Coordinates of C-alpha atoms in Angstrom, one line a residue:
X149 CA 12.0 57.4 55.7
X150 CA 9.0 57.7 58.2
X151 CA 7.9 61.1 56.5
X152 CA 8.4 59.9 53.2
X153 CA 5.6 56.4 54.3
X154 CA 3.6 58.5 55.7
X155 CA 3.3 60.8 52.6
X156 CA 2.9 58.1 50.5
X157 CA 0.0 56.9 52.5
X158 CA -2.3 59.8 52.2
X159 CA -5.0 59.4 49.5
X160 CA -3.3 60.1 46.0
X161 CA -0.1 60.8 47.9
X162 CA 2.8 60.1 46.3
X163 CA 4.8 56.5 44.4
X164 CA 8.8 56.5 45.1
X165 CA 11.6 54.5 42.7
X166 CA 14.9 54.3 43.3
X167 CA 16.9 54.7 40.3
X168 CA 20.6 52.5 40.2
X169 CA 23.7 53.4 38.3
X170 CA 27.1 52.2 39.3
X171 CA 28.0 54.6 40.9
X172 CA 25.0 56.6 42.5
X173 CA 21.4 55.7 44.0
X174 CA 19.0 58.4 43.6
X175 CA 15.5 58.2 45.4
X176 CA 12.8 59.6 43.3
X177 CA 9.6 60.5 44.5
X178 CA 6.7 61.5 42.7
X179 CA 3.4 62.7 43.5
X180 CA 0.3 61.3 43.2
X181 CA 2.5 58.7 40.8
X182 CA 5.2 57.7 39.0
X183 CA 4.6 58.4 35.4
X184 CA 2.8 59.8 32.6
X185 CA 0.3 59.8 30.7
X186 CA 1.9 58.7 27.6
X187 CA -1.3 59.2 24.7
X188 CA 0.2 55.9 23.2
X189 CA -2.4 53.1 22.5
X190 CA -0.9 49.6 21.8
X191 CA -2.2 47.8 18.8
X192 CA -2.1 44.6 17.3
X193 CA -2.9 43.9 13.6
X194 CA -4.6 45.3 10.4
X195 CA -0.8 46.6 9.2
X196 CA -1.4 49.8 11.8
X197 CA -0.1 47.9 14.5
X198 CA 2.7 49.0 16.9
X199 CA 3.1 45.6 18.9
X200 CA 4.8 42.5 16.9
X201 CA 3.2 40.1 19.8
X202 CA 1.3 40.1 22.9
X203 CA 0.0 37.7 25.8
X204 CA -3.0 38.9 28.0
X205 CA -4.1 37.1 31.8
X206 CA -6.9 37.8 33.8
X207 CA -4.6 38.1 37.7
X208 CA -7.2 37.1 39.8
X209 CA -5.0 37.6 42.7
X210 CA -5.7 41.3 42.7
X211 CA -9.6 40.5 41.9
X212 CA -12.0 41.6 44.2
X213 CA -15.5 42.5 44.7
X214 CA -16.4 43.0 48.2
X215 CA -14.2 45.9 50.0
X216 CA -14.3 46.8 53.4
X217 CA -11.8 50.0 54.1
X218 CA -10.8 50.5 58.4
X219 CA -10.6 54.1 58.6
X220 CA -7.4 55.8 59.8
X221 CA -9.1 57.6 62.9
X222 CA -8.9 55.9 66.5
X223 CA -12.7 54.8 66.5
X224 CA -11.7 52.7 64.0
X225 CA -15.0 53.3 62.0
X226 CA -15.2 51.0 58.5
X227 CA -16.8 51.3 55.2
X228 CA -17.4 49.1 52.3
X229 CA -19.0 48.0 48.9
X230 CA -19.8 44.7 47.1
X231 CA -20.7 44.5 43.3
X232 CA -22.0 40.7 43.5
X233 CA -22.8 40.7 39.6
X234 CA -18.2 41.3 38.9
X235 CA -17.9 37.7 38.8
X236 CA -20.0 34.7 37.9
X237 CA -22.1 32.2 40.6
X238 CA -22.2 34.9 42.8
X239 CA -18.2 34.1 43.9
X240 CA -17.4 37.1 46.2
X241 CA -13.6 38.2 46.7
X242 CA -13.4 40.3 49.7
X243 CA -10.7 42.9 50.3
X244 CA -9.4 44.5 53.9
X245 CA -7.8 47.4 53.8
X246 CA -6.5 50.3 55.9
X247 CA -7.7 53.9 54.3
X248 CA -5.4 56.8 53.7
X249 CA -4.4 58.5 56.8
X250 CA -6.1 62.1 54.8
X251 CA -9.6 60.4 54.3
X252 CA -12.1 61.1 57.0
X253 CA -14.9 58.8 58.1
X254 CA -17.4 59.7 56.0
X255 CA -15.5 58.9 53.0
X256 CA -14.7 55.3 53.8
X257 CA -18.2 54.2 51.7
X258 CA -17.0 55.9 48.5
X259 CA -13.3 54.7 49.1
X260 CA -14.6 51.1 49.1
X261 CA -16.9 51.5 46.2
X262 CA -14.0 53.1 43.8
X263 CA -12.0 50.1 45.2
X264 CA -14.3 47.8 43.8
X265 CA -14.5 49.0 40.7
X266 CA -10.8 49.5 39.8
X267 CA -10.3 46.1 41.0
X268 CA -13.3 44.1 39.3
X269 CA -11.2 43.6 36.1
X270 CA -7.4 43.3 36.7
X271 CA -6.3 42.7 33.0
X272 CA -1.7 41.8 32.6
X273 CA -1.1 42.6 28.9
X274 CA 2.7 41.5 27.8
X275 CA 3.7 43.2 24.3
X276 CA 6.7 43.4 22.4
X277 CA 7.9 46.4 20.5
X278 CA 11.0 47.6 18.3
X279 CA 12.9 48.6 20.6
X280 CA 14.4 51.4 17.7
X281 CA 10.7 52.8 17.8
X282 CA 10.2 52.3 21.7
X283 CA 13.1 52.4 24.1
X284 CA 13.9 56.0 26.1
X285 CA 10.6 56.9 25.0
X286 CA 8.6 55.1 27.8
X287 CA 9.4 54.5 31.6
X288 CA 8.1 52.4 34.5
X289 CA 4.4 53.9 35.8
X290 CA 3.8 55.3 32.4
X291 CA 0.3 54.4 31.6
X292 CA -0.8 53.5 27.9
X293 CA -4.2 52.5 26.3
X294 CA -4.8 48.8 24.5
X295 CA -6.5 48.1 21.0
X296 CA -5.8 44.3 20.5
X297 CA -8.0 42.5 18.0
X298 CA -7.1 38.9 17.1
X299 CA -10.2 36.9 16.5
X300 CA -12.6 36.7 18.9
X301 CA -10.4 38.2 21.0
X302 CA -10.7 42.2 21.9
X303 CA -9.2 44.1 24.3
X304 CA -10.1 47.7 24.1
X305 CA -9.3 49.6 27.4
X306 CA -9.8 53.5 28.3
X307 CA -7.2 56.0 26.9
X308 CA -4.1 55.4 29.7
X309 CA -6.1 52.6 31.2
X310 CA -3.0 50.2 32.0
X311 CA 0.3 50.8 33.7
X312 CA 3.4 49.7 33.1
X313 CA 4.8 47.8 35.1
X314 CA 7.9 46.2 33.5
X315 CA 10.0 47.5 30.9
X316 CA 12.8 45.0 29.0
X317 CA 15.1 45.8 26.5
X318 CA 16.2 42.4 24.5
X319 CA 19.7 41.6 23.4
X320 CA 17.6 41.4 20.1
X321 CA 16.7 44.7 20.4
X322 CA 13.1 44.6 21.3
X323 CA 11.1 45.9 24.0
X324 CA 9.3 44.4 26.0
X325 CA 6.6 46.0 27.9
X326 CA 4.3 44.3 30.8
X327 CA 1.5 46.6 31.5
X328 CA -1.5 46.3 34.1
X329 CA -4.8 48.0 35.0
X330 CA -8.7 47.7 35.0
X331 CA -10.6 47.1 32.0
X332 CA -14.4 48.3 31.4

């Protein structure tokens, strides 16, 4: 268990799962995540659409714009960033975190930076899906692209720009998909 944590801490490490049938528990562990890049963009509307309904959020609890990053040597060195102009009034959302055990000192800056930006945006789409079309075909950590269009509002997101997150099969035989990730 120790190796496997400290694995998973390293920089692009690795993501584990544990996968549950009656009978066996399986722990899977992939590197640096669990996943693929799936290629599938969601869409909404225009009779080309995929998704029969969807719900967006803005989670602010994963928000931030101010980063500072400890570095993993004994010195205990830090870096950081702060992009001010992410949200409005000049609100700043500050971040500690401990860096990767395989990222030296001098990297802390860029860490911080990269941080920032991933986290400046944190967009939760919901869709649901025929399951017929959908289900076996995409798993937990998969990531997926978004093209929703319903008024005024757009979401357009980089190819494999959110994850998923949580996969449900309905006992009416849809699926339902939650996915999350940064938006430009």
């Amino acid at each position: 268990g120790q190796a496997i944590t400290e694995f998973a801490d390293l920089d692009d490490g690795a993501e584990t799962e544990m996968l549950y049938t009656p009978t066996t528990r399986t722990l899977r562990v992939a590197s640096p995540t669990v996943g693929r890049d799936t290629g599938l963009t969601l869409r909404w509307g225009s009779g080309r659409g995929n998704v029969t309904d969807f719900a967006w959020s803005w989670d602010g609890n994963q928000a931030t714009n101010a980063v500072v990053v400890i570095g993993p040597s004994a010195v205990n060195r830090e870096g950081s960033a702060i992009d001010p102009a992410n949200f409005a009034g000049g609100l700043t959302l500050t971040e500690v975190l401990r860096a990767p055990l395989d990222l030296d000192d001098e990297g802390l800056d860029s860490y911080a930076a990269k941080r920032v930006k991933a986290a400046a945006r944190p967009t939760v789409l919901a869709v649901k899906m025929p399951a017929a079309d959908w289900f076996g075909r995409l798993a937990l950590g998969d990531r997926v692209a978004a093209n929703i269009r319903h008024g005024h509002f757009h979401l357009v997101t980089p190819a494999n720009g959110l994850r998923i997150v949580r996969l449900t099969l309905t006992a009416d035989d849809w699926v339902e998909l939650v996915c999350s990730g940064w938006t430009p």
